Tab-separated table of C-alpha atoms and ligand atoms in Angstrom:
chain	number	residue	atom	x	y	z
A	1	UNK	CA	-11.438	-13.639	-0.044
A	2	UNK	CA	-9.359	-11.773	-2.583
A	3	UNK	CA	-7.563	-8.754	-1.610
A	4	UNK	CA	-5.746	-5.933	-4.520
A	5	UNK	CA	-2.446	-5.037	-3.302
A	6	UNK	CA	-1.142	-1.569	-4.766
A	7	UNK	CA	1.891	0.084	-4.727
A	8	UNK	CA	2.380	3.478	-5.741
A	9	UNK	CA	5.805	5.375	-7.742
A	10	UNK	CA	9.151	4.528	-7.364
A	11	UNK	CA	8.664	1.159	-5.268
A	12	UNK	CA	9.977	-0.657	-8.570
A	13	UNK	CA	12.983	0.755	-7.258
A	14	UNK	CA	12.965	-1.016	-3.339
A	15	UNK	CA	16.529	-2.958	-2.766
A	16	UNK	CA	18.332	-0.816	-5.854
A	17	UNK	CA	18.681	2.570	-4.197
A	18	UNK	CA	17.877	4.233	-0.546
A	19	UNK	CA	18.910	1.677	1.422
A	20	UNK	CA	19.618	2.796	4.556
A	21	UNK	CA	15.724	4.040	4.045
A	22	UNK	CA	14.194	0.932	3.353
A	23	UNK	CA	16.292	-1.432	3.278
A	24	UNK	CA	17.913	-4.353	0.684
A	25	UNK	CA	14.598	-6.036	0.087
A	26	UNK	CA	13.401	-5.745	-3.740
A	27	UNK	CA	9.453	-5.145	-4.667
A	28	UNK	CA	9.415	-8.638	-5.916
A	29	UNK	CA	10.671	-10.081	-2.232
A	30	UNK	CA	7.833	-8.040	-0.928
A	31	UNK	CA	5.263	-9.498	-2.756
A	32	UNK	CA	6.405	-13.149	-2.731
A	33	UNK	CA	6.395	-12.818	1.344
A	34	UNK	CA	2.784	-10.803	0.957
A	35	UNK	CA	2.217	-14.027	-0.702
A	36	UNK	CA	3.304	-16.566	1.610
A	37	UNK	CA	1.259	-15.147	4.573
A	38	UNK	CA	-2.095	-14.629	2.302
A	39	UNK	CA	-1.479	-18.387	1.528
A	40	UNK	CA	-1.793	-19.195	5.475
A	41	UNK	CA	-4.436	-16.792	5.654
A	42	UNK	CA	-6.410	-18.367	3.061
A	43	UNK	CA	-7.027	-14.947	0.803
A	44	UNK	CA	-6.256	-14.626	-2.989
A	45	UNK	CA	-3.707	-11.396	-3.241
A	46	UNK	CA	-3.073	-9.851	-6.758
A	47	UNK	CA	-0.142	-7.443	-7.031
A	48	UNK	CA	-0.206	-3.745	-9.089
A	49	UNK	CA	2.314	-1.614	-9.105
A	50	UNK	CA	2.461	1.994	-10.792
A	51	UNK	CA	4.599	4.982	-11.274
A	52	UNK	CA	1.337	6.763	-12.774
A	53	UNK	CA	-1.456	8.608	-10.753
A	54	UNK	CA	-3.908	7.489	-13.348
A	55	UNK	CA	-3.169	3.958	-13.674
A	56	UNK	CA	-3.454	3.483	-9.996
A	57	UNK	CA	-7.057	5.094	-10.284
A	58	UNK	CA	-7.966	2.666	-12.596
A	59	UNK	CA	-6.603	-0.127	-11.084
A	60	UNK	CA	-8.927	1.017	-7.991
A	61	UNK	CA	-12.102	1.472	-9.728
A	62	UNK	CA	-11.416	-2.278	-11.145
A	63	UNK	CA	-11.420	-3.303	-8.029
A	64	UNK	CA	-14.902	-2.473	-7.580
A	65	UNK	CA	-17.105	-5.661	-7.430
A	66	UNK	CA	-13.346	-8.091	-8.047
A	67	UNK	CA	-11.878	-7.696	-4.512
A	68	UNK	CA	-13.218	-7.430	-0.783
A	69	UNK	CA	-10.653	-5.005	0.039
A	70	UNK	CA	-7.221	-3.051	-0.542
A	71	UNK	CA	-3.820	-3.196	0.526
A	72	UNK	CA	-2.089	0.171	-0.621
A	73	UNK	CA	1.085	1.553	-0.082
A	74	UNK	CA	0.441	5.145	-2.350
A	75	UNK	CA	4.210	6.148	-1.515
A	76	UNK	CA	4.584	9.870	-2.681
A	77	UNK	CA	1.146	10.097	-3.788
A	78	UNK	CA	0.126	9.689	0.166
A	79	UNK	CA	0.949	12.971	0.774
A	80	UNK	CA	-0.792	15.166	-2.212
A	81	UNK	CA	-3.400	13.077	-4.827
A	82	UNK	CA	-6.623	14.090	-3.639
A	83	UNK	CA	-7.899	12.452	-6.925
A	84	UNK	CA	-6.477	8.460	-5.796
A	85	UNK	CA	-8.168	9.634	-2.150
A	86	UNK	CA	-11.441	9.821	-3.886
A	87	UNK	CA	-11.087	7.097	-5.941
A	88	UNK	CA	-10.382	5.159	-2.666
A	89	UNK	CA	-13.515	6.821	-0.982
A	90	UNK	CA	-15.194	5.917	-4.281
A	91	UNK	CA	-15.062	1.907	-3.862
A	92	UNK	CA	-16.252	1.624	-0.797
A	93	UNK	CA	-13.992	-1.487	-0.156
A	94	UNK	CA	-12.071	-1.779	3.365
A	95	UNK	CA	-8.436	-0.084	2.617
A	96	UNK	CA	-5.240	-0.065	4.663
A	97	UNK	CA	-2.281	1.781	4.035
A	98	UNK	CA	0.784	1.196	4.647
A	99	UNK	CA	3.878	2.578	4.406
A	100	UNK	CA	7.660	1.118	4.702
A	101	UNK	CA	9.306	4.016	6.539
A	102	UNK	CA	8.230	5.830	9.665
A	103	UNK	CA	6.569	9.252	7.827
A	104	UNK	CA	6.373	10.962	10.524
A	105	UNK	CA	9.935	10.720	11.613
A	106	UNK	CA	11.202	12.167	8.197
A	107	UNK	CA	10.445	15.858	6.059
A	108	UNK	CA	7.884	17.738	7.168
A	109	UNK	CA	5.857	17.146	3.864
A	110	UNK	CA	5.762	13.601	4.554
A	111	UNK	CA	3.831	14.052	8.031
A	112	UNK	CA	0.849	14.346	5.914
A	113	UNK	CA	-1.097	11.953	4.767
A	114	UNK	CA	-4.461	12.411	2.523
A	115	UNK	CA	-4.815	9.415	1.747
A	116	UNK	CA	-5.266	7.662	5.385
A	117	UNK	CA	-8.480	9.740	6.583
A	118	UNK	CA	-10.233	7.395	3.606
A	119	UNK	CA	-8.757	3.960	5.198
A	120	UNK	CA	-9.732	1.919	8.036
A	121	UNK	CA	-6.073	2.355	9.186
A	122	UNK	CA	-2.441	3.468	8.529
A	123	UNK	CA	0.539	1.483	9.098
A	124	UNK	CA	3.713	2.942	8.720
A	125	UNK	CA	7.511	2.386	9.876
A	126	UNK	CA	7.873	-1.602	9.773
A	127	UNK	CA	9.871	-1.873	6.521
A	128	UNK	CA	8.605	-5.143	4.748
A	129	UNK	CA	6.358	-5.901	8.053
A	130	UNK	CA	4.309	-2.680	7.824
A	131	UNK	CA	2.757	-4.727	4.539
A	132	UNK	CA	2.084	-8.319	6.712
A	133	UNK	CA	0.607	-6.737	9.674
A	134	UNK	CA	-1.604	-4.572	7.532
A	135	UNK	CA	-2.561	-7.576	5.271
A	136	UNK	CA	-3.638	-9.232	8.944
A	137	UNK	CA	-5.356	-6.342	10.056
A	138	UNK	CA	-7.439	-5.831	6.395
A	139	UNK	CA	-8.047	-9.499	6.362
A	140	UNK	CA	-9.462	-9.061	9.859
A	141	UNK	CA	-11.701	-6.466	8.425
A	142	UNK	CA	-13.177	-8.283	5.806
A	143	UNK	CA	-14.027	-11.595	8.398
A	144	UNK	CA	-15.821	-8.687	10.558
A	145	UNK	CA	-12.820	-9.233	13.324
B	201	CA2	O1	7.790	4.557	3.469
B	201	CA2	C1	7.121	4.311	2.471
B	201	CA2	O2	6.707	3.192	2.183
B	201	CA2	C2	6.811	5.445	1.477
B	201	CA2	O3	5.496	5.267	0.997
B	201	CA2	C3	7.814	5.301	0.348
B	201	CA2	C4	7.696	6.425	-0.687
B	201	CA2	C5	7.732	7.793	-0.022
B	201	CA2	O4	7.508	8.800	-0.986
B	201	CA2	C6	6.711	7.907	1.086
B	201	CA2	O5	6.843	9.179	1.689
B	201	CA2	C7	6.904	6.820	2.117
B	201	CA2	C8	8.830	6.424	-1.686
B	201	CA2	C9	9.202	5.124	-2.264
B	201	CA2	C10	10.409	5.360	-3.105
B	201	CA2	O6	11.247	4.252	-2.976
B	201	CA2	C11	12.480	4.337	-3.499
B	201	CA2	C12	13.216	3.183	-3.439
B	201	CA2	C13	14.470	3.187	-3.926
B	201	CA2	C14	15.008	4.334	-4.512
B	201	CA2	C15	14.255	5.476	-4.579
B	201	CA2	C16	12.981	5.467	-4.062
């Protein structure tokens, strides 16, 4: 089983600023813990991170026929690209997002999300855990769980 995990703009940035938001942890820590529980899972994981709408498109449509599903945390682009919802509807491949922070604790704008309505399911507010209980709940998914 191999699963794409995305992460959207600015997340190159986790543990060097916002803190008190989400936390200490670096994107690298992230993925090396992503990592360790797709090991005991027994799924492949591949990591992609962008701060452009485009190259996170593309990165989805390669996905198409290489993975059997999605991990995505879209960050800003959750809550206004229309064009990385469709490319998620496009793929047909089981997505979950996740997010770090509780969205709908924080600015208004952030309640939204138009991304989620094309997932199997959203999990937000967990810091570094929102990404290992969604990788359990995709990988559940895929094995029809
Ligand atoms: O809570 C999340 O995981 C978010 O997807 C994070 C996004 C935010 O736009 C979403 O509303 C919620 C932002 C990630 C930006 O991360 C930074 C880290 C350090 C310094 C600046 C930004």
């Amino acid at each position: 089983m191999k699963i794409q995990v995305i992460n959207g703009p600015n997340l190159n940035l986790l543990g060097v600023r916002e803190k008190d938001i989400y936390g200490t942890v670096n994107l690298g820590e992230i993925e090396a813990e992503i990592a360790r529980l797709a090991e005991q899972l027994k799924c492949q994981v591949r990591f992609f991170q962008s701060n452009h709408e485009g190259e996170i498109i593309d990165c989805i449509h390669a996905c198409r026929s290489q993975v059997d599903g999605i991990l995505i945390n879209p960050a800003a682009f959750t809550h206004y690209s229309y064009a990385i919802r469709d490319a998620l509807a496009a793929v047909e491949l089981p997505v979950v997002e996740v997010h770090m922070s509780n969205i709908y604790q924080r600015e208004l704008f952030r309640h939204q999300s138009v991304t989620a309505p094309v997932c199997r399911g959203q999990i937000a507010g967990f810091g570094v855990d929102s990404y290992l209980l969604g990788l359990r709940g995709l990988v559940n998914i895929i094995n029809g769980l």
